[in-house]
Amino acid sequence: MKNRHLAPLVVLHLVIGAITAAVIFGIDWWPDQAAEQATRSDHLLWFLVITSGIIFTGVTSFLVYSIWRFRAAPGDEEDGPPHHGNTKLEIAWTIGPVVLLAVMAVWSSIATTRNEALASDREVIEVRAWQFAWEFTYRDAGFTTGDLVLPKDRQVELRMRSSDVIHNLWVNEFRVKQDVVPGITTRLIVDPTREGTYDLICAELCGAGHGVMRSRAIVLDQNAFEAWKRDSAAKAAAADAPAAPAPAPGN
Amino acid sequence: MATHAPTHAHTDHGHGHHAPPKPLWYWWKRAIVWTISGALAGIALVFFFRWAFGFSNLWEPESYYTAIASLAGIGFVIGIGCFDWWWAYLRGKHVDFEDHSLHGAKTWRDYLRPNTDHKVIGIQYMVAVFTFFVVGGLLAELVRLELAQPGFQIADGETYNGYFSAHATVMIFGFVIPSFAGLANYVLPVMIGAKDMAFPRLNALSFWLLLPAGAMLAIAPFVGAFSAGWTAYPPLAVQGTTGQTLFEVAVQFAGASSIATALNFLVTIMTMRAPGMTVWRMPLLVWANATTSGLVVFGTPFIAGSQFMTLFDRVVGTNFFNAANGGDVIMYQHVFWFYSHPAVYIMMLPGFGIISEVLSTFSRKPIFGYRALAFSTVAIALLGFGVWAHHMFVSGMASWLRIPMMITTIIIAVPTGVKIFSWLGTIWNGKIHLKTPMIWALGFIFTFVIGGLSGVFLGTLTTDIALTDTYFVVAHIHYVFFGGSVFTIFAGTYYWFPKMTGRMYSETLGKWHFWLTFIGFNGTFFPQHWLGAHGMPRRVADYDERFADLNLIISLFSLFMVAGTLVFFYNMIWSWRSGPKAPWNPWRGRSLEWLVSSPPSLFNFDAVPQVVGGPYQYGIPGARHAVVYAGDHLGGGELTETELRTVLVVANRTVASSSLLDQVKARAEEGYWRFTIVVPAKGDDHRAADRRLQVALAVLAEAGIDASGTVEDLGPLEAVKRILEEEPAHEVMLATLPTGQSEWMQQDMIDRVRKASGIAVTRVIVRGDDARTAVRSAAVQRIAVIANDTLGDAGLVSALQARADERPLAAVVLCPLSLDGPGWTDDADKVRDEATGRTRAVIQRLQDSGIQAHGEVIDGDPVAAAKIARSDYKVDTVLVCSYRRDSSEELLGQVRAAAGDTAVEHVVVDAEAPAAPSGA
């Protein structure tokens, strides 16, 4: 009984598996990583993608095979065999996913705990969001900018407040995002690992200008970062005005 | 123990002992008056309070709009009549607890007023929700039009936000949730063997509450700033204007509708199951709806509360979500998702139920793991209340809550996986019939697996933080709601379409619909995973240049779904009007809805059915789910489609009358009857009687009614006895002329037949002119006879008789009277009198020989007569009759031209010789 189906099912699994693998590996799914958080997230992501690919291949192969193999011939009014179920199978496909999901849960718990572990030498940057702009304050250096500038290989903690509605600070290359909520201060931890300029986007619907509420996240190496900070602080002191366009004071 | 409403047999049920039904305009006039009055009352109320409390600005738009929308909506439901009965009861008026005056539908008009019949309400729901589906779909296309290119195409940011907000709310609250309520409304009471829902009047109210909700949601984006998305997070929602107000009020109406329906389902399922319907014999759709109803009852008050709080913040000046005054912004999200995550299962579990029904039926196999499927449904519902905060991993809520919520969330993948695997087990080794519902169900498994797997990405904390609020989420929700819920809605709509409408849909068009939608769906939503992964946030009108090409492709693919939807609507509307008649059980299903007629009779079952086994006993010899019994008026015993009860129709001259045939058709609609017609023609012309009988049989055959007939050389009493010896009948239908004109009535035939046969006798009274007038039916050929001198000739009559013996016909005799001189002279009068006499005589002769005929004398030539035959009488064929010596090819040509596309034949009558047709 089983043997009759085995060979064609294996072939079908190989074919559908190959197509799935082509979609998974042939398409450039994930953009560059620019933070330790991104690396941890992507490791788990790849685990999920490959596991999903395997499950998808299995389900689709059985689905396609059943449709092809068990189609009733025209005029065949017979019923199929009266199989009401199989308790062993039911238990198997309950336990199997539980194990798989336990792995995911533990992995994810560890990854997020590490992603959010605080380093003692972190750079703290204050973020203020309002409809529809960002403002970044480097309190120790005493200046404010419109671009988020971060040091490479040093942890950054963003302390974020909103002046009006909920916003969300998101840099895709960091793979982390966090709502910016009026009334409370939310935190985002990121450990940049790669120099470059990335899009910083508001990811929470915040009104008419939501789509254009964008800024830049610039990762500099530590020397350049310190130099930039000194430079901006000096300029700010000279101009006695913030480097970024002055925000309307929030309520 | 199951309980039942008292049995209502068809024969003694009518609207007679109730107040006469009111015309349609009565309800709608009242609805309009009450809606407008409600709106005015809202204005007056707000004005009064603002004035009384000394507000400096009497005009504050949102408080007015809130009151107007709320009271106009309530006014509409009152005006349309949903509260009439309760109001009368409340005032202590005499009310009939068995008042069925609003029950059932005879014409389309009965669908446009409050109706307490769950079947009518089911169809009302389906028509309404598919209307909202069109509205929501058009809004989706506006979204895709805007997104076809980066930059701003058709809308600014605010308007665009309104489009997708309204798209989501109309689809969720106006389509997906109520469409399951509609399908279940129709089939669930039948499935459990009940006569209706537990609370039919509440059921009607539930439907009519939905209409104001849907209308408000649909117009919301066009009346100002409804732009906070369907999630309506404050403080952004607090900034909204009229559109936001309408949304918040609409949610209250939709929520009330939803809760009332859910309570109704719960009570119905708990208390009204037929004897033998244990919980383990309930079809899985019933399990699914029972579970879903529990979710709705517990969850919906939370979204209602969340919207009330936002509304109060905006209109009354409370500070629930105003952080500056101590409000808690994140609390809204907790309350909102405490409903809206279970709402995902409210939109999914009934669909799972539909899929289980469809897969088992079309695989001809028992459902694999019935109890596992039932338990997994309940497990999903219970777990569903413990996962809401996975929508809030990045919201800034208490961070310790995230890992427990992740664990509960991904655990839901286990019962969901059990379902998928059990469905695969069901089709494995089956005998798969790829009918349209089955194709949708199989397509659903494919798309839902993708949606389920992408859900694991979003349930897992670390990856959710990366992917949430991006187009990956848009892809995921559409794979779940469209590839999931909407596919199941289509599967269910096609599956029960024959039951609901009594007609079959077109399989070919159904398959076109599937493939267009399937290709369009995957082409639209699969690439959105990539967009999200690469950094396109959701809910933006403008986006990065690098996403331009893919977005254009997505917008083009969405047009496939538009095409598919057009095919769907064409199929539904065309098939409903003129599809082939559906049998009781087109899919050879086992559950109770397939054991009654399509559509089921007024109260579904005439006698309480008995459930004797599980609902999916395919392949087990002799196994049955239930036995449906015939009511007393049908003679008891088991009721099946193939064993129709016989009605013996007794009629002679009245047999081809439209009043008798209409009565027979009305009885046949009930679905239980076949008809044996006997024509007792003792002492009459048998040929004539047979011609009349053939007309009747042809008309009934054309209407798809099982009928046979004989002419007997016996009196009525003997004929009835004779037939009853051969086959048993449950009723005699005796057609007679009105009492004064009927010989049978003079002989007291009703009582004598009743005594002789021992069964019920129904009398059908036929007026004399009705018996002689031609029946309008495609089965009866209508022939105009244009003749003058030849009218008196026996040849003409015998020619028509010969034709009538070939195929039933009705004749219109037109005598063209070509007067040469003025029409007022004595000569002209004489000519006219003679013509009239000839015409009367031939009509009489035709009627005597069993051919229905009437006619007139035409002041004009044969050409004028042909025109009249075509335009006034709409005949199929024109017969021009003349003596050979008078034949004129020229005149014939003119008649042909006048008759247009109506066939013209020339009958040449040789005096004293039989007529023979010549030419065509």
mmCIF file with all atom_site columns, N, CA and C in Angstrom, chain B residues 583-606:
data_model
loop_
_atom_site.group_PDB
_atom_site.id
_atom_site.type_symbol
_atom_site.label_atom_id
_atom_site.label_alt_id
_atom_site.label_comp_id
_atom_site.label_asym_id
_atom_site.label_entity_id
_atom_site.label_seq_id
_atom_site.pdbx_PDB_ins_code
_atom_site.Cartn_x
_atom_site.Cartn_y
_atom_site.Cartn_z
_atom_site.occupancy
_atom_site.B_iso_or_equiv
_atom_site.pdbx_formal_charge
_atom_site.auth_seq_id
_atom_site.auth_comp_id
_atom_site.auth_asym_id
_atom_site.auth_atom_id
_atom_site.pdbx_PDB_model_num
ATOM 1  N N  . PRO B 1 583 ? -31.074 19.666 -7.564 1.00 0.00 ? 583 PRO B N  1
ATOM 2  C CA . PRO B 1 583 ? -31.711 18.602 -6.785 1.00 0.00 ? 583 PRO B CA 1
ATOM 3  C C  . PRO B 1 583 ? -31.512 18.852 -5.293 1.00 0.00 ? 583 PRO B C  1
ATOM 4  N N  . TRP B 1 584 ? -32.100 17.975 -4.477 1.00 0.00 ? 584 TRP B N  1
ATOM 5  C CA . TRP B 1 584 ? -31.946 18.149 -3.028 1.00 0.00 ? 584 TRP B CA 1
ATOM 6  C C  . TRP B 1 584 ? -30.490 18.037 -2.633 1.00 0.00 ? 584 TRP B C  1
ATOM 7  N N  . ASN B 1 585 ? -29.803 17.087 -3.218 1.00 0.00 ? 585 ASN B N  1
ATOM 8  C CA . ASN B 1 585 ? -28.473 16.738 -2.727 1.00 0.00 ? 585 ASN B CA 1
ATOM 9  C C  . ASN B 1 585 ? -27.489 16.625 -3.879 1.00 0.00 ? 585 ASN B C  1
ATOM 10 N N  . PRO B 1 586 ? -27.105 17.744 -4.482 1.00 0.00 ? 586 PRO B N  1
ATOM 11 C CA . PRO B 1 586 ? -26.255 17.659 -5.674 1.00 0.00 ? 586 PRO B CA 1
ATOM 12 C C  . PRO B 1 586 ? -24.884 17.059 -5.384 1.00 0.00 ? 586 PRO B C  1
ATOM 13 N N  . TRP B 1 587 ? -24.396 17.160 -4.147 1.00 0.00 ? 587 TRP B N  1
ATOM 14 C CA . TRP B 1 587 ? -23.036 16.683 -3.848 1.00 0.00 ? 587 TRP B CA 1
ATOM 15 C C  . TRP B 1 587 ? -23.059 15.340 -3.139 1.00 0.00 ? 587 TRP B C  1
ATOM 16 N N  . ARG B 1 588 ? -24.214 14.731 -2.996 1.00 0.00 ? 588 ARG B N  1
ATOM 17 C CA . ARG B 1 588 ? -24.348 13.473 -2.257 1.00 0.00 ? 588 ARG B CA 1
ATOM 18 C C  . ARG B 1 588 ? -23.743 13.616 -0.860 1.00 0.00 ? 588 ARG B C  1
ATOM 19 N N  . GLY B 1 589 ? -24.048 14.720 -0.217 1.00 0.00 ? 589 GLY B N  1
ATOM 20 C CA . GLY B 1 589 ? -23.581 14.959 1.146  1.00 0.00 ? 589 GLY B CA 1
ATOM 21 C C  . GLY B 1 589 ? -24.420 14.167 2.138  1.00 0.00 ? 589 GLY B C  1
ATOM 22 N N  . ARG B 1 590 ? -23.943 14.110 3.382  1.00 0.00 ? 590 ARG B N  1
ATOM 23 C CA . ARG B 1 590 ? -24.624 13.286 4.370  1.00 0.00 ? 590 ARG B CA 1
ATOM 24 C C  . ARG B 1 590 ? -25.355 14.098 5.419  1.00 0.00 ? 590 ARG B C  1
ATOM 25 N N  . SER B 1 591 ? -24.928 15.360 5.632  1.00 0.00 ? 591 SER B N  1
ATOM 26 C CA . SER B 1 591 ? -25.509 16.096 6.749  1.00 0.00 ? 591 SER B CA 1
ATOM 27 C C  . SER B 1 591 ? -26.925 16.547 6.391  1.00 0.00 ? 591 SER B C  1
ATOM 28 N N  . LEU B 1 592 ? -27.646 17.014 7.422  1.00 0.00 ? 592 LEU B N  1
ATOM 29 C CA . LEU B 1 592 ? -29.096 17.190 7.310  1.00 0.00 ? 592 LEU B CA 1
ATOM 30 C C  . LEU B 1 592 ? -29.531 18.165 6.225  1.00 0.00 ? 592 LEU B C  1
ATOM 31 N N  . GLU B 1 593 ? -28.694 19.197 5.969  1.00 0.00 ? 593 GLU B N  1
ATOM 32 C CA . GLU B 1 593 ? -29.174 20.168 4.981  1.00 0.00 ? 593 GLU B CA 1
ATOM 33 C C  . GLU B 1 593 ? -29.332 19.541 3.605  1.00 0.00 ? 593 GLU B C  1
ATOM 34 N N  . TRP B 1 594 ? -28.666 18.410 3.370  1.00 0.00 ? 594 TRP B N  1
ATOM 35 C CA . TRP B 1 594 ? -28.791 17.771 2.062  1.00 0.00 ? 594 TRP B CA 1
ATOM 36 C C  . TRP B 1 594 ? -29.941 16.774 2.020  1.00 0.00 ? 594 TRP B C  1
ATOM 37 N N  . LEU B 1 595 ? -30.595 16.552 3.146  1.00 0.00 ? 595 LEU B N  1
ATOM 38 C CA . LEU B 1 595 ? -31.690 15.596 3.186  1.00 0.00 ? 595 LEU B CA 1
ATOM 39 C C  . LEU B 1 595 ? -33.040 16.285 3.063  1.00 0.00 ? 595 LEU B C  1
ATOM 40 N N  . VAL B 1 596 ? -33.027 17.607 2.848  1.00 0.00 ? 596 VAL B N  1
ATOM 41 C CA . VAL B 1 596 ? -34.279 18.325 2.623  1.00 0.00 ? 596 VAL B CA 1
ATOM 42 C C  . VAL B 1 596 ? -34.206 18.990 1.246  1.00 0.00 ? 596 VAL B C  1
ATOM 43 N N  . SER B 1 597 ? -35.334 19.548 0.832  1.00 0.00 ? 597 SER B N  1
ATOM 44 C CA . SER B 1 597 ? -35.391 20.065 -0.533 1.00 0.00 ? 597 SER B CA 1
ATOM 45 C C  . SER B 1 597 ? -34.503 21.294 -0.693 1.00 0.00 ? 597 SER B C  1
ATOM 46 N N  . SER B 1 598 ? -34.240 21.683 -1.931 1.00 0.00 ? 598 SER B N  1
ATOM 47 C CA . SER B 1 598 ? -33.429 22.870 -2.251 1.00 0.00 ? 598 SER B CA 1
ATOM 48 C C  . SER B 1 598 ? -34.324 23.905 -2.920 1.00 0.00 ? 598 SER B C  1
ATOM 49 N N  . PRO B 1 599 ? -34.601 25.043 -2.309 1.00 0.00 ? 599 PRO B N  1
ATOM 50 C CA . PRO B 1 599 ? -34.323 25.380 -0.920 1.00 0.00 ? 599 PRO B CA 1
ATOM 51 C C  . PRO B 1 599 ? -35.263 24.642 0.014  1.00 0.00 ? 599 PRO B C  1
ATOM 52 N N  . PRO B 1 600 ? -34.910 24.555 1.301  1.00 0.00 ? 600 PRO B N  1
ATOM 53 C CA . PRO B 1 600 ? -35.773 23.841 2.243  1.00 0.00 ? 600 PRO B CA 1
ATOM 54 C C  . PRO B 1 600 ? -37.130 24.520 2.368  1.00 0.00 ? 600 PRO B C  1
ATOM 55 N N  . SER B 1 601 ? -38.120 23.768 2.848  1.00 0.00 ? 601 SER B N  1
ATOM 56 C CA . SER B 1 601 ? -39.469 24.311 2.973  1.00 0.00 ? 601 SER B CA 1
ATOM 57 C C  . SER B 1 601 ? -39.496 25.375 4.075  1.00 0.00 ? 601 SER B C  1
ATOM 58 N N  . LEU B 1 602 ? -40.656 25.998 4.239  1.00 0.00 ? 602 LEU B N  1
ATOM 59 C CA . LEU B 1 602 ? -40.762 27.189 5.090  1.00 0.00 ? 602 LEU B CA 1
ATOM 60 C C  . LEU B 1 602 ? -40.162 26.974 6.477  1.00 0.00 ? 602 LEU B C  1
ATOM 61 N N  . PHE B 1 603 ? -40.447 25.830 7.103  1.00 0.00 ? 603 PHE B N  1
ATOM 62 C CA . PHE B 1 603 ? -39.897 25.565 8.435  1.00 0.00 ? 603 PHE B CA 1
ATOM 63 C C  . PHE B 1 603 ? -38.910 24.399 8.407  1.00 0.00 ? 603 PHE B C  1
ATOM 64 N N  . ASN B 1 604 ? -38.273 24.199 7.276  1.00 0.00 ? 604 ASN B N  1
ATOM 65 C CA . ASN B 1 604 ? -37.193 23.226 7.076  1.00 0.00 ? 604 ASN B CA 1
ATOM 66 C C  . ASN B 1 604 ? -37.653 21.770 7.190  1.00 0.00 ? 604 ASN B C  1
ATOM 67 N N  . PHE B 1 605 ? -38.285 21.455 8.321  1.00 0.00 ? 605 PHE B N  1
ATOM 68 C CA . PHE B 1 605 ? -38.699 20.069 8.549  1.00 0.00 ? 605 PHE B CA 1
ATOM 69 C C  . PHE B 1 605 ? -40.170 20.066 8.931  1.00 0.00 ? 605 PHE B C  1
ATOM 70 N N  . ASP B 1 606 ? -40.915 19.144 8.341  1.00 0.00 ? 606 ASP B N  1
ATOM 71 C CA . ASP B 1 606 ? -42.324 19.041 8.710  1.00 0.00 ? 606 ASP B CA 1
ATOM 72 C C  . ASP B 1 606 ? -42.496 18.208 9.954  1.00 0.00 ? 606 ASP B C  1
#
